[in-house]
Each structure stands twice: as C-alpha cells, then as structure tokens.
Amino acid sequence: MEYHRLQFALAAMFHYLFPQLTMGLSFFVVLFKTFGLLLKKELLLESSRFWVKFLALSFIFGVVTGIPMEFLFGTNWSRFSQYCGSVIGQTLAMEGVFAFFLESSFLGILLFGEKRLGQKIHLLSAWLVFLGSWLSAYFILTTNAWMQHPIGYRLNANNNLELIDIRNLLFNPWLFWQFFHNMVAAVVTSSFVVCSVGAFYKLSNQHIPFAAIFLKHGIVVGLLATIFVIFPTGDGESKQVFTYQPTKAAAMEGIFHTEKNAPLIIFGQPNLQTLTLDNPLYLPGMLSFLTYHRFAAEVKGLDHFDRNQWPDNIPLVYYAYHIMVGLGTYFVALMTVAVCFLLARNLDKQQWLLWLLFLSFPFPFIANTAGWITTEVGRQPWVIFGILKTADGTSQAVNAGNALFTLLGFLGLYVCLGVLFLFLFILEISRGPQKNVHMENV
C-alpha cells in the first residue's frame, strides 16, 4: 500500500505545481487586459500578452501531468473507485466537460485571436479562461471536499456508495473555505512569480518599464493575497478541521494531550516515545483563543482518541503544517516591506529587497505542497474520512513490486518534464515582452 500512496502523492504534488500557476496567472492576465483596455495603456496590454504565454505553458504541462492521475484511480485504487465511483465520478466528469473545455477552447482564442477577433472578444476570452480554470478547481476540490467530509450518500444493493442528492456534493460545507483558501494561495504563487520576473528585469537592467509594472502589480496583489490566505480563509479552514477532523488538527498543532489554555506551538520536534515536543517554543493559550475565542477553552489532544484513529505519520503532518504557516508569515512580512518602499517610491534603490523578491518565487510552491501534505496525510488512515480506510481502497492485483516499478518510471518522466518546463520558461523570460511599446504609455 505504501508504494501506491507514494506514487499517487508524487503524481499529485508534481501535477499541482502547474495548475496553481495557471489559476494564478489567469487572474493576472485578466487584470492586465481589463485595465489596459479601460486605461488605454499599451504597456498593460503587452504585459497581458507576455503572461498569456506562461499561462499556456503551465496549462499544457498541467494537462500532461494530470492524465496519469486519472489512470491511477483505475490501476492502483480500483476498490476505492468501485466503492465511490458513482459519487466522485460526477464532479470529475463535470470538470472535464464544463471547465476543461471552456478553459482550453478560449485559451486558443486568447493566444491567437486578438488581431482576428478584436479586443472585445479577446477580453471576453481572457475572462472565460480565468472562469474555466477556477471552475475546474471548484469541481476537483468538490471531489476532495467530499472525501474529507462525506455527506449525502447511501449504500446501494451492491454495497457501494451512491448519491442521494447532488446538491450535497456540490455545496458541501467543507468546500467553502477549502476552495477560497486554495484559490487565494494560487494567486500568492503567481504574484511571487510576477514579482520575481520584474525584479530580475530590474536587477539586470532590461525591460525596465515592464519591470516596474510587474513589481507594482505583483507586490500589491501579493500583499492582499497573502493576508487573505491567512485570514479569513486559512482561519476558516483550520476551524473546520478542528470541528470535523480533530485528530488531524491535533497532529498539525503538535497537541498530544487534551488541555485548557492550549499553547500555539511556534517551534519544536514531536517525540512519539514521550508524546511531547522537544525544545518547544510556544505562545501560552493562543491556540485555545484562536480556535474557540477563549483562552480557557479546552483543545482535544491526540490522547483523546484511539491510536488507530491517529494519522499514521504525525511528524510529517506537524512539519508540513508548520512549514506552510512559517512561509505564509514570511510572505506577509516580505510583501508588507515591499509595499512600504513602493509607496515611498524608492523600491528601485533597494537592491537587497529586489534580490529577495527575485529569489523567493519557489517558496509559494513549497507552501502549497506542504499544505496539501497536511491535508492528505492528516486525513489518514482514511481515504474517505470515517468511511473507507486507505488500505481497503487499493488494487489487490497490483503488487508492491509493480507499483515500485511504475513509480521509478514516473520519477524519470517527471524529471524530464520538469527540465523541459524550466527551459521553456527561462527561454520566454530571456526573450522578454515586445519592445514596440510607446514610452508615453509608461
């Protein structure tokens, strides 16, 4: 079972590097295109054309890396697919029929239709690509939300699950905070990428007008998104975990024992022999206050639950969660400092800050990956929380040796795809935006 899990986790983590960039860049393309037409600024319109190329690149690699996951449902997780296929198949099919075709069709117009179809149709295409990419995320997250918080189902005569009402699936209460937290996190990723390219152009003294545009918009959007990803979306997501998956919440926070006035752990290493944290640095009472708005509130620790209900890798859940939170704090601090210098109109003179903005672009990808590790590993031992254990969802016909063999093949393929993507990405950055923009538009 471990190789099955590792293979799917690797496929999902590598795949999600691209959709988060697609969803975030679609927001920036719409932003540049809309305000470029409203303000009649050719510089903004050219910025939109520049980022559309990266949007298309991440979309293509997202499609390519997403296909193996669909096959893994059938090859490695056949018992899971048979048990709940009539439920999750609904939203996965909707994603393909409604969202994917909307996104892919209008992406072609966005890439090649500006001169042929005019600015109004081109702007509409930008908005529909943005809508398609976010709608695609909605259907995928609907599936995941149901696995986190399954409602509105029943057992049929074949002892498999089926839906009672599709509204329970599409409007699962778990989905609200999960969707907005995930989408804002995607905007954080794209804002750091836009800032990084702007900082690179500024540091290398090339494409200076575009460097200013990318830095200005990336920093402002980045600050708003980094705040919003913490509150209210991150706060709301955390509270629903405490409500519906308290074992995951306890593992995330490193709370082994039920206690009142529970501390918020800043740093420490989980010790599973003593069920304590080594070298803890914490804020007394803050976890109780942030979760229940009372310092005296009781927070259930892992000792409140049977051990067979605990996540099977508590250190991984704990460290992944704290990496995500730590990076989120860094994002807010960096963007706040950058906005201050931007408002003071001396950002250009802060070489150290430009270098930080340039080098920080990988961190949102790491934070997003850590967030998903927290979500998925923290749900264990369940693949459908409270209903189906992960061990009961695998394909019995695919043994560990076969899973390891294909896992190694996937690793080789992903290395090649990753190198190719980076090569094409860097190539487009080196080419830069078009240079025929009139300077009076700057």
CSV table of C-alpha atoms in Angstrom, one decimal:
chain,number,residue,atom,x,y,z
A,1,MET,CA,0.0,0.0,0.0
A,2,GLU,CA,2.9,2.4,0.8
A,3,TYR,CA,4.1,2.4,-2.8
A,4,HIS,CA,0.6,3.0,-4.1
A,5,ARG,CA,0.3,6.0,-1.8
A,6,LEU,CA,3.7,7.3,-2.6
A,7,GLN,CA,3.1,7.1,-6.3
A,8,PHE,CA,-0.2,8.9,-6.2
A,9,ALA,CA,1.3,11.5,-3.8
A,10,LEU,CA,4.2,12.1,-6.2
A,11,ALA,CA,1.9,12.4,-9.2
A,12,ALA,CA,-0.4,14.8,-7.4
A,13,MET,CA,2.4,17.0,-6.0
A,14,PHE,CA,4.2,17.3,-9.3
A,15,HIS,CA,0.9,17.9,-11.2
A,16,TYR,CA,-0.2,20.7,-8.8
A,17,LEU,CA,2.9,22.7,-9.5
A,18,PHE,CA,1.3,23.7,-12.8
A,19,PRO,CA,-2.4,24.3,-12.1
A,20,GLN,CA,-1.7,26.6,-9.2
A,21,LEU,CA,0.4,28.7,-11.6
A,22,THR,CA,-2.3,28.5,-14.3
A,23,MET,CA,-5.1,29.6,-12.0
A,24,GLY,CA,-3.0,32.5,-10.6
A,25,LEU,CA,-1.7,33.7,-13.9
A,26,SER,CA,-5.2,33.7,-15.4
A,27,PHE,CA,-6.0,36.3,-12.7
A,28,PHE,CA,-3.1,38.5,-13.7
A,29,VAL,CA,-3.9,38.2,-17.5
A,30,VAL,CA,-7.4,39.4,-16.8
A,31,LEU,CA,-6.1,42.2,-14.6
A,32,PHE,CA,-3.6,43.5,-17.2
A,33,LYS,CA,-6.0,43.0,-20.1
A,34,THR,CA,-9.0,44.7,-18.4
A,35,PHE,CA,-7.2,47.7,-17.1
A,36,GLY,CA,-5.1,48.0,-20.2
A,37,LEU,CA,-8.3,48.5,-22.3
A,38,LEU,CA,-10.0,50.7,-19.7
A,39,LEU,CA,-7.0,53.0,-19.3
A,40,LYS,CA,-5.8,52.6,-22.9
A,41,LYS,CA,-2.4,51.6,-21.7
A,42,GLU,CA,-0.5,49.6,-24.3
A,43,LEU,CA,2.1,48.6,-21.7
A,44,LEU,CA,-0.6,46.8,-19.7
A,45,LEU,CA,-1.9,45.1,-22.8
A,46,GLU,CA,1.6,43.9,-23.7
A,47,SER,CA,2.0,42.7,-20.2
A,48,SER,CA,-1.1,40.6,-20.7
A,49,ARG,CA,0.2,39.2,-23.9
A,50,PHE,CA,3.5,38.4,-22.2
A,51,TRP,CA,1.9,36.4,-19.3
A,52,VAL,CA,-0.5,34.6,-21.6
A,53,LYS,CA,2.5,32.6,-23.0
A,54,PHE,CA,3.4,31.4,-19.5
A,55,LEU,CA,-0.3,30.7,-18.8
A,56,ALA,CA,-0.5,28.5,-21.8
A,57,LEU,CA,2.8,26.8,-20.9
A,58,SER,CA,1.6,25.9,-17.4
A,59,PHE,CA,-1.8,24.8,-18.7
A,60,ILE,CA,-0.2,22.3,-21.2
A,61,PHE,CA,2.1,20.8,-18.6
A,62,GLY,CA,-0.8,20.7,-16.1
A,63,VAL,CA,-2.8,18.6,-18.6
A,64,VAL,CA,0.1,16.3,-19.4
A,65,THR,CA,0.9,15.6,-15.7
A,66,GLY,CA,-2.8,15.3,-14.8
A,67,ILE,CA,-3.6,12.4,-17.1
A,68,PRO,CA,-1.6,9.8,-15.1
A,69,MET,CA,-3.7,10.6,-12.0
A,70,GLU,CA,-6.9,9.5,-13.8
A,71,PHE,CA,-5.3,6.2,-14.7
A,72,LEU,CA,-4.0,5.7,-11.2
A,73,PHE,CA,-7.6,5.7,-9.9
A,74,GLY,CA,-8.3,2.6,-12.1
A,75,THR,CA,-4.9,0.8,-11.8
A,76,ASN,CA,-3.8,1.4,-8.2
A,77,TRP,CA,-7.1,2.3,-6.5
A,78,SER,CA,-9.7,0.1,-8.1
A,79,ARG,CA,-11.5,-0.8,-4.9
A,80,PHE,CA,-11.8,2.9,-4.0
A,81,SER,CA,-13.1,3.7,-7.5
A,82,GLN,CA,-15.6,0.9,-7.4
A,83,TYR,CA,-16.8,1.8,-3.9
A,84,CYS,CA,-17.4,5.5,-4.6
A,85,GLY,CA,-17.1,6.0,-8.3
A,86,SER,CA,-20.7,6.9,-8.8
A,87,VAL,CA,-20.2,9.8,-6.3
A,88,ILE,CA,-16.8,11.3,-7.3
A,89,GLY,CA,-17.3,10.5,-10.9
A,90,GLN,CA,-20.0,13.1,-11.1
A,91,THR,CA,-17.7,16.1,-10.3
A,92,LEU,CA,-14.7,14.7,-12.2
A,93,ALA,CA,-16.8,14.4,-15.3
A,94,MET,CA,-18.2,17.9,-14.8
A,95,GLU,CA,-14.6,19.2,-14.6
A,96,GLY,CA,-13.8,17.6,-17.9
A,97,VAL,CA,-17.0,18.5,-19.8
A,98,PHE,CA,-17.7,22.0,-18.5
A,99,ALA,CA,-14.5,23.5,-17.1
A,100,PHE,CA,-11.7,22.0,-19.1
A,101,PHE,CA,-13.3,22.5,-22.5
A,102,LEU,CA,-14.2,26.1,-21.6
A,103,GLU,CA,-10.6,26.8,-20.5
A,104,SER,CA,-8.9,25.1,-23.3
A,105,SER,CA,-11.2,26.4,-26.1
A,106,PHE,CA,-10.9,30.1,-25.1
A,107,LEU,CA,-7.2,29.7,-24.4
A,108,GLY,CA,-6.7,29.2,-28.1
A,109,ILE,CA,-8.6,32.4,-28.8
A,110,LEU,CA,-6.6,34.2,-26.2
A,111,LEU,CA,-3.3,33.1,-27.8
A,112,PHE,CA,-4.1,33.6,-31.4
A,113,GLY,CA,-7.4,35.6,-31.8
A,114,GLU,CA,-6.5,39.1,-30.7
A,115,LYS,CA,-5.9,40.5,-34.2
A,116,ARG,CA,-8.6,38.4,-35.9
A,117,LEU,CA,-11.4,38.9,-33.5
A,118,GLY,CA,-10.8,42.3,-31.9
A,119,GLN,CA,-10.3,43.5,-28.4
A,120,LYS,CA,-13.8,42.8,-27.0
A,121,ILE,CA,-13.8,39.1,-27.9
A,122,HIS,CA,-10.2,38.9,-26.8
A,123,LEU,CA,-11.1,40.4,-23.4
A,124,LEU,CA,-14.1,38.0,-23.1
A,125,SER,CA,-11.7,35.1,-23.8
A,126,ALA,CA,-9.4,36.2,-21.0
A,127,TRP,CA,-12.3,36.2,-18.6
A,128,LEU,CA,-13.6,32.9,-19.8
A,129,VAL,CA,-10.2,31.3,-19.4
A,130,PHE,CA,-10.0,32.7,-15.9
A,131,LEU,CA,-13.5,31.4,-15.1
A,132,GLY,CA,-12.7,28.0,-16.7
A,133,SER,CA,-9.5,27.5,-14.6
A,134,TRP,CA,-11.2,28.4,-11.4
A,135,LEU,CA,-14.3,26.3,-12.2
A,136,SER,CA,-12.0,23.4,-12.9
A,137,ALA,CA,-10.5,23.8,-9.4
A,138,TYR,CA,-14.0,24.0,-8.0
A,139,PHE,CA,-15.0,20.6,-9.3
A,140,ILE,CA,-11.7,19.0,-8.3
A,141,LEU,CA,-12.0,20.5,-4.8
A,142,THR,CA,-15.6,19.4,-4.6
A,143,THR,CA,-14.4,15.8,-5.0
A,144,ASN,CA,-11.7,16.3,-2.4
A,145,ALA,CA,-14.1,18.1,0.0
A,146,TRP,CA,-16.4,15.1,-0.2
A,147,MET,CA,-13.6,12.7,0.7
A,148,GLN,CA,-12.7,15.0,3.6
A,149,HIS,CA,-16.3,15.4,4.8
A,150,PRO,CA,-18.6,12.8,3.1
A,151,ILE,CA,-22.3,13.7,3.2
A,152,GLY,CA,-25.4,13.0,1.2
A,153,TYR,CA,-24.7,9.3,0.3
A,154,ARG,CA,-26.1,5.9,0.9
A,155,LEU,CA,-25.1,2.3,0.3
A,156,ASN,CA,-26.8,0.6,-2.7
A,157,ALA,CA,-27.7,-3.0,-3.2
A,158,ASN,CA,-24.1,-3.8,-4.3
A,159,ASN,CA,-22.7,-2.3,-1.1
A,160,ASN,CA,-21.2,0.6,-3.0
A,161,LEU,CA,-21.9,4.3,-2.3
A,162,GLU,CA,-24.3,6.4,-4.4
A,163,LEU,CA,-25.5,10.0,-4.1
A,164,ILE,CA,-28.8,10.9,-2.5
A,165,ASP,CA,-28.8,14.5,-3.7
A,166,ILE,CA,-26.1,16.1,-5.9
A,167,ARG,CA,-26.6,19.4,-4.1
A,168,ASN,CA,-24.9,17.8,-1.1
A,169,LEU,CA,-21.9,17.1,-3.2
A,170,LEU,CA,-21.7,20.5,-5.0
A,171,PHE,CA,-22.3,22.6,-1.9
A,172,ASN,CA,-20.5,20.5,0.8
A,173,PRO,CA,-19.9,22.9,3.7
A,174,TRP,CA,-16.3,21.8,3.8
A,175,LEU,CA,-15.8,23.1,0.3
A,176,PHE,CA,-16.3,26.9,1.0
A,177,TRP,CA,-13.2,27.6,3.0
A,178,GLN,CA,-11.1,25.0,1.2
A,179,PHE,CA,-11.9,26.5,-2.2
A,180,PHE,CA,-11.2,30.1,-1.3
A,181,HIS,CA,-8.1,29.2,0.7
A,182,ASN,CA,-6.7,27.1,-2.2
A,183,MET,CA,-7.5,29.8,-4.9
A,184,VAL,CA,-6.0,32.7,-2.9
A,185,ALA,CA,-2.9,30.5,-2.4
A,186,ALA,CA,-2.7,30.1,-6.2
A,187,VAL,CA,-2.8,33.9,-6.6
A,188,VAL,CA,0.0,34.1,-4.0
A,189,THR,CA,2.1,31.8,-6.2
A,190,SER,CA,1.5,33.8,-9.3
A,191,SER,CA,2.1,37.1,-7.6
A,192,PHE,CA,5.5,35.9,-6.4
A,193,VAL,CA,6.4,34.7,-9.9
A,194,VAL,CA,5.3,38.0,-11.5
A,195,CYS,CA,7.4,39.9,-8.8
A,196,SER,CA,10.4,37.7,-9.4
A,197,VAL,CA,10.4,38.3,-13.1
A,198,GLY,CA,10.0,42.0,-12.5
A,199,ALA,CA,12.8,42.0,-10.0
A,200,PHE,CA,15.0,40.1,-12.4
A,201,TYR,CA,14.5,42.6,-15.2
A,202,LYS,CA,15.2,45.4,-12.8
A,203,LEU,CA,18.4,43.9,-11.4
A,204,SER,CA,19.6,43.0,-14.9
A,205,ASN,CA,18.6,46.5,-16.2
A,206,GLN,CA,16.4,45.2,-19.1
A,207,HIS,CA,12.7,45.7,-20.0
A,208,ILE,CA,12.6,48.4,-17.3
A,209,PRO,CA,9.0,49.7,-18.0
A,210,PHE,CA,7.8,46.1,-17.7
A,211,ALA,CA,9.8,45.5,-14.6
A,212,ALA,CA,8.0,48.4,-12.9
A,213,ILE,CA,4.6,47.1,-14.0
A,214,PHE,CA,5.3,43.6,-12.8
A,215,LEU,CA,6.7,44.7,-9.5
A,216,LYS,CA,3.9,47.1,-8.8
A,217,HIS,CA,1.0,44.8,-9.6
A,218,GLY,CA,2.8,41.7,-8.2
A,219,ILE,CA,3.5,43.3,-4.8
A,220,VAL,CA,0.1,44.9,-4.3
A,221,VAL,CA,-1.8,41.7,-5.3
A,222,GLY,CA,0.7,39.6,-3.4
A,223,LEU,CA,0.2,41.6,-0.1
A,224,LEU,CA,-3.6,41.3,-0.4
A,225,ALA,CA,-3.5,37.6,-1.3
A,226,THR,CA,-1.0,36.7,1.5
A,227,ILE,CA,-3.2,38.4,4.1
A,228,PHE,CA,-6.4,36.8,2.7
A,229,VAL,CA,-4.8,33.4,2.6
A,230,ILE,CA,-4.2,33.6,6.4
A,231,PHE,CA,-7.5,35.4,7.3
A,232,PRO,CA,-10.3,34.6,6.8
A,233,THR,CA,-9.7,31.7,4.5
A,234,GLY,CA,-6.8,29.9,6.5
A,235,ASP,CA,-8.6,30.6,9.8
A,236,GLY,CA,-11.9,29.2,8.4
A,237,GLU,CA,-10.1,26.1,7.0
A,238,SER,CA,-8.3,25.5,10.3
A,239,LYS,CA,-11.5,25.8,12.4
A,240,GLN,CA,-13.4,23.3,10.2
A,241,VAL,CA,-10.5,20.8,10.6
A,242,PHE,CA,-10.8,21.2,14.4
A,243,THR,CA,-14.6,20.6,14.1
A,244,TYR,CA,-14.7,17.6,11.7
A,245,GLN,CA,-11.2,16.1,11.8
A,246,PRO,CA,-9.8,16.8,15.4
A,247,THR,CA,-7.1,14.1,15.1
A,248,LYS,CA,-5.6,15.9,12.1
A,249,ALA,CA,-5.9,19.2,14.0
A,250,ALA,CA,-4.1,17.8,17.0
A,251,ALA,CA,-1.3,16.4,14.8
A,252,MET,CA,-0.9,19.7,12.9
A,253,GLU,CA,-0.5,21.7,16.1
A,254,GLY,CA,1.6,19.1,18.0
A,255,ILE,CA,-1.0,18.7,20.8
A,256,PHE,CA,-0.6,15.3,22.3
A,257,HIS,CA,-2.6,15.9,25.5
A,258,THR,CA,-6.1,17.4,25.9
A,259,GLU,CA,-5.7,20.7,27.8
A,260,LYS,CA,-7.2,24.0,28.5
A,261,ASN,CA,-5.3,27.2,27.8
A,262,ALA,CA,-3.7,25.3,24.9
A,263,PRO,CA,-0.4,26.8,23.6
A,264,LEU,CA,0.2,27.8,20.0
A,265,ILE,CA,3.4,26.0,19.0
A,266,ILE,CA,5.9,28.1,17.1
A,267,PHE,CA,8.7,25.6,17.1
A,268,GLY,CA,9.5,22.1,18.5
A,269,GLN,CA,10.2,18.5,17.5
A,270,PRO,CA,7.5,15.8,18.0
A,271,ASN,CA,8.7,13.0,20.3
A,272,LEU,CA,6.5,10.0,19.7
A,273,GLN,CA,8.1,8.0,22.6
A,274,THR,CA,7.2,10.5,25.2
A,275,LEU,CA,4.3,12.1,23.4
A,276,THR,CA,5.7,15.5,23.9
A,277,LEU,CA,7.5,18.2,21.9
A,278,ASP,CA,11.3,18.6,22.3
A,279,ASN,CA,12.6,22.1,22.7
A,280,PRO,CA,9.2,23.8,22.4
A,281,LEU,CA,8.8,27.5,21.7
A,282,TYR,CA,5.1,28.5,22.2
A,283,LEU,CA,2.6,31.2,23.0
A,284,PRO,CA,0.5,30.1,26.0
A,285,GLY,CA,-3.2,30.0,25.5
A,286,MET,CA,-3.1,31.3,21.9
A,287,LEU,CA,-4.3,28.0,20.3
A,288,SER,CA,-7.4,27.9,22.5
A,289,PHE,CA,-8.1,31.6,21.8
A,290,LEU,CA,-7.6,31.4,18.0
A,291,THR,CA,-9.7,28.3,17.7
A,292,TYR,CA,-12.5,28.9,20.2
A,293,HIS,CA,-12.0,32.7,21.1
A,294,ARG,CA,-11.5,31.8,24.7
A,295,PHE,CA,-8.1,31.3,26.5
A,296,ALA,CA,-9.7,28.8,28.8
A,297,ALA,CA,-11.2,26.7,26.1
A,298,GLU,CA,-10.2,23.0,26.0
A,299,VAL,CA,-8.4,21.7,23.0
A,300,LYS,CA,-8.6,17.9,22.4
A,301,GLY,CA,-5.2,16.3,22.1
A,302,LEU,CA,-4.3,13.0,20.4
A,303,ASP,CA,-4.7,11.2,23.7
A,304,HIS,CA,-8.5,11.8,23.5
A,305,PHE,CA,-8.8,9.4,20.6
A,306,ASP,CA,-7.9,5.8,20.0
A,307,ARG,CA,-4.5,5.3,18.5
A,308,ASN,CA,-5.9,3.6,15.4
A,309,GLN,CA,-7.6,6.9,14.6
A,310,TRP,CA,-4.3,8.9,14.7
A,311,PRO,CA,-2.7,10.0,11.4
A,312,ASP,CA,0.0,7.4,10.6
A,313,ASN,CA,2.8,9.9,10.2
A,314,ILE,CA,2.3,12.6,12.8
A,315,PRO,CA,5.8,14.2,12.4
A,316,LEU,CA,5.1,14.7,8.6
A,317,VAL,CA,1.7,16.3,9.3
A,318,TYR,CA,3.2,18.6,12.0
A,319,TYR,CA,6.3,19.7,10.0
A,320,ALA,CA,4.3,20.2,6.7
A,321,TYR,CA,1.8,22.4,8.6
A,322,HIS,CA,4.4,24.5,10.3
A,323,ILE,CA,6.4,24.9,7.1
A,324,MET,CA,3.2,26.2,5.4
A,325,VAL,CA,2.4,28.6,8.3
A,326,GLY,CA,6.1,29.8,8.6
A,327,LEU,CA,6.3,30.5,4.9
A,328,GLY,CA,2.9,32.3,5.0
A,329,THR,CA,4.2,34.6,7.7
A,330,TYR,CA,7.4,35.3,5.6
A,331,PHE,CA,5.2,36.1,2.6
A,332,VAL,CA,3.2,38.8,4.6
A,333,ALA,CA,6.4,40.3,6.0
A,334,LEU,CA,8.1,40.5,2.6
A,335,MET,CA,5.2,41.9,0.8
A,336,THR,CA,4.5,44.5,3.6
A,337,VAL,CA,8.0,45.8,3.4
A,338,ALA,CA,7.9,45.9,-0.4
A,339,VAL,CA,4.6,47.8,-0.4
A,340,CYS,CA,6.1,50.4,2.1
A,341,PHE,CA,9.1,51.0,-0.3
A,342,LEU,CA,6.7,51.1,-3.3
A,343,LEU,CA,4.6,53.8,-1.6
A,344,ALA,CA,7.8,55.7,-0.7
A,345,ARG,CA,8.8,55.5,-4.4
A,346,ASN,CA,12.3,54.1,-3.7
A,347,LEU,CA,11.8,50.4,-4.3
A,348,ASP,CA,14.2,50.6,-7.2
A,349,LYS,CA,17.1,51.6,-4.9
A,350,GLN,CA,16.6,48.6,-2.5
A,351,GLN,CA,18.8,46.0,-4.2
A,352,TRP,CA,18.6,43.7,-1.2
A,353,LEU,CA,14.8,43.7,-1.5
A,354,LEU,CA,14.8,43.1,-5.2
A,355,TRP,CA,17.1,40.1,-4.7
A,356,LEU,CA,14.7,38.8,-2.1
A,357,LEU,CA,11.7,39.2,-4.4
A,358,PHE,CA,13.6,37.6,-7.2
A,359,LEU,CA,14.8,34.5,-5.2
A,360,SER,CA,11.5,34.0,-3.3
A,361,PHE,CA,9.4,32.6,-6.2
A,362,PRO,CA,9.9,28.9,-5.2
A,363,PHE,CA,8.5,29.3,-1.7
A,364,PRO,CA,4.8,29.6,-2.6
A,365,PHE,CA,5.1,26.3,-4.5
A,366,ILE,CA,6.7,24.7,-1.4
A,367,ALA,CA,4.0,26.2,0.9
A,368,ASN,CA,1.2,24.9,-1.4
A,369,THR,CA,2.7,21.5,-1.4
A,370,ALA,CA,3.2,21.5,2.4
A,371,GLY,CA,-0.5,22.5,2.7
A,372,TRP,CA,-1.7,19.6,0.6
A,373,ILE,CA,0.6,17.2,2.5
A,374,THR,CA,-1.0,18.4,5.7
A,375,THR,CA,-4.5,17.9,4.2
A,376,GLU,CA,-4.0,14.4,2.8
A,377,VAL,CA,-1.6,12.8,5.3
A,378,GLY,CA,-3.5,14.3,8.2
A,379,ARG,CA,-6.7,12.5,6.9
A,380,GLN,CA,-5.1,9.1,7.2
A,381,PRO,CA,-5.8,6.3,7.9
A,382,TRP,CA,-8.9,7.2,5.9
A,383,VAL,CA,-9.2,7.7,2.1
A,384,ILE,CA,-12.8,8.7,2.7
A,385,PHE,CA,-12.9,10.1,6.2
A,386,GLY,CA,-14.7,7.9,8.6
A,387,ILE,CA,-16.0,5.5,5.9
A,388,LEU,CA,-13.2,3.8,3.9
A,389,LYS,CA,-9.7,3.2,5.1
A,390,THR,CA,-6.9,3.8,2.6
A,391,ALA,CA,-5.7,0.2,3.0
A,392,ASP,CA,-9.1,-1.0,1.7
A,393,GLY,CA,-9.0,1.2,-1.4
A,394,THR,CA,-6.0,-0.2,-3.2
A,395,SER,CA,-6.0,-2.6,-6.2
A,396,GLN,CA,-5.3,-6.1,-5.0
A,397,ALA,CA,-4.0,-7.2,-8.4
A,398,VAL,CA,-1.2,-4.6,-8.4
A,399,ASN,CA,1.5,-5.7,-6.0
A,400,ALA,CA,4.2,-3.6,-4.4
A,401,GLY,CA,6.9,-4.6,-7.0
A,402,ASN,CA,4.7,-3.4,-9.9
A,403,ALA,CA,3.9,-0.2,-8.0
A,404,LEU,CA,7.6,0.5,-7.3
A,405,PHE,CA,8.5,-0.2,-11.0
A,406,THR,CA,6.0,2.3,-12.3
A,407,LEU,CA,6.9,4.8,-9.5
A,408,LEU,CA,10.5,4.8,-10.8
A,409,GLY,CA,9.3,5.3,-14.3
A,410,PHE,CA,7.1,8.3,-13.2
A,411,LEU,CA,10.2,9.8,-11.4
A,412,GLY,CA,12.2,9.7,-14.6
A,413,LEU,CA,9.4,11.1,-16.7
A,414,TYR,CA,8.8,13.9,-14.2
A,415,VAL,CA,12.5,14.9,-14.2
A,416,CYS,CA,12.4,15.2,-18.0
A,417,LEU,CA,9.2,17.2,-17.9
A,418,GLY,CA,10.5,19.5,-15.1
A,419,VAL,CA,13.7,20.2,-17.0
A,420,LEU,CA,11.7,20.9,-20.2
A,421,PHE,CA,9.3,23.3,-18.5
A,422,LEU,CA,12.1,25.2,-16.8
A,423,PHE,CA,14.0,25.5,-20.1
A,424,LEU,CA,10.9,26.9,-21.9
A,425,PHE,CA,10.0,29.2,-19.0
A,426,ILE,CA,13.5,30.7,-18.9
A,427,LEU,CA,13.6,31.0,-22.7
A,428,GLU,CA,10.5,33.1,-22.7
A,429,ILE,CA,11.8,35.3,-19.8
A,430,SER,CA,15.0,35.8,-21.7
A,431,ARG,CA,13.1,36.9,-24.8
A,432,GLY,CA,11.0,39.3,-22.7
A,433,PRO,CA,8.0,41.3,-23.7
A,434,GLN,CA,7.7,43.0,-27.0
A,435,LYS,CA,9.7,46.2,-27.3
A,436,ASN,CA,7.4,48.2,-29.6
A,437,VAL,CA,5.5,49.8,-26.8
A,438,HIS,CA,5.4,53.6,-26.9
A,439,MET,CA,7.1,55.1,-23.9
A,440,GLU,CA,4.4,57.7,-23.3
A,441,ASN,CA,2.2,54.8,-22.1
A,442,VAL,CA,4.7,54.1,-19.2
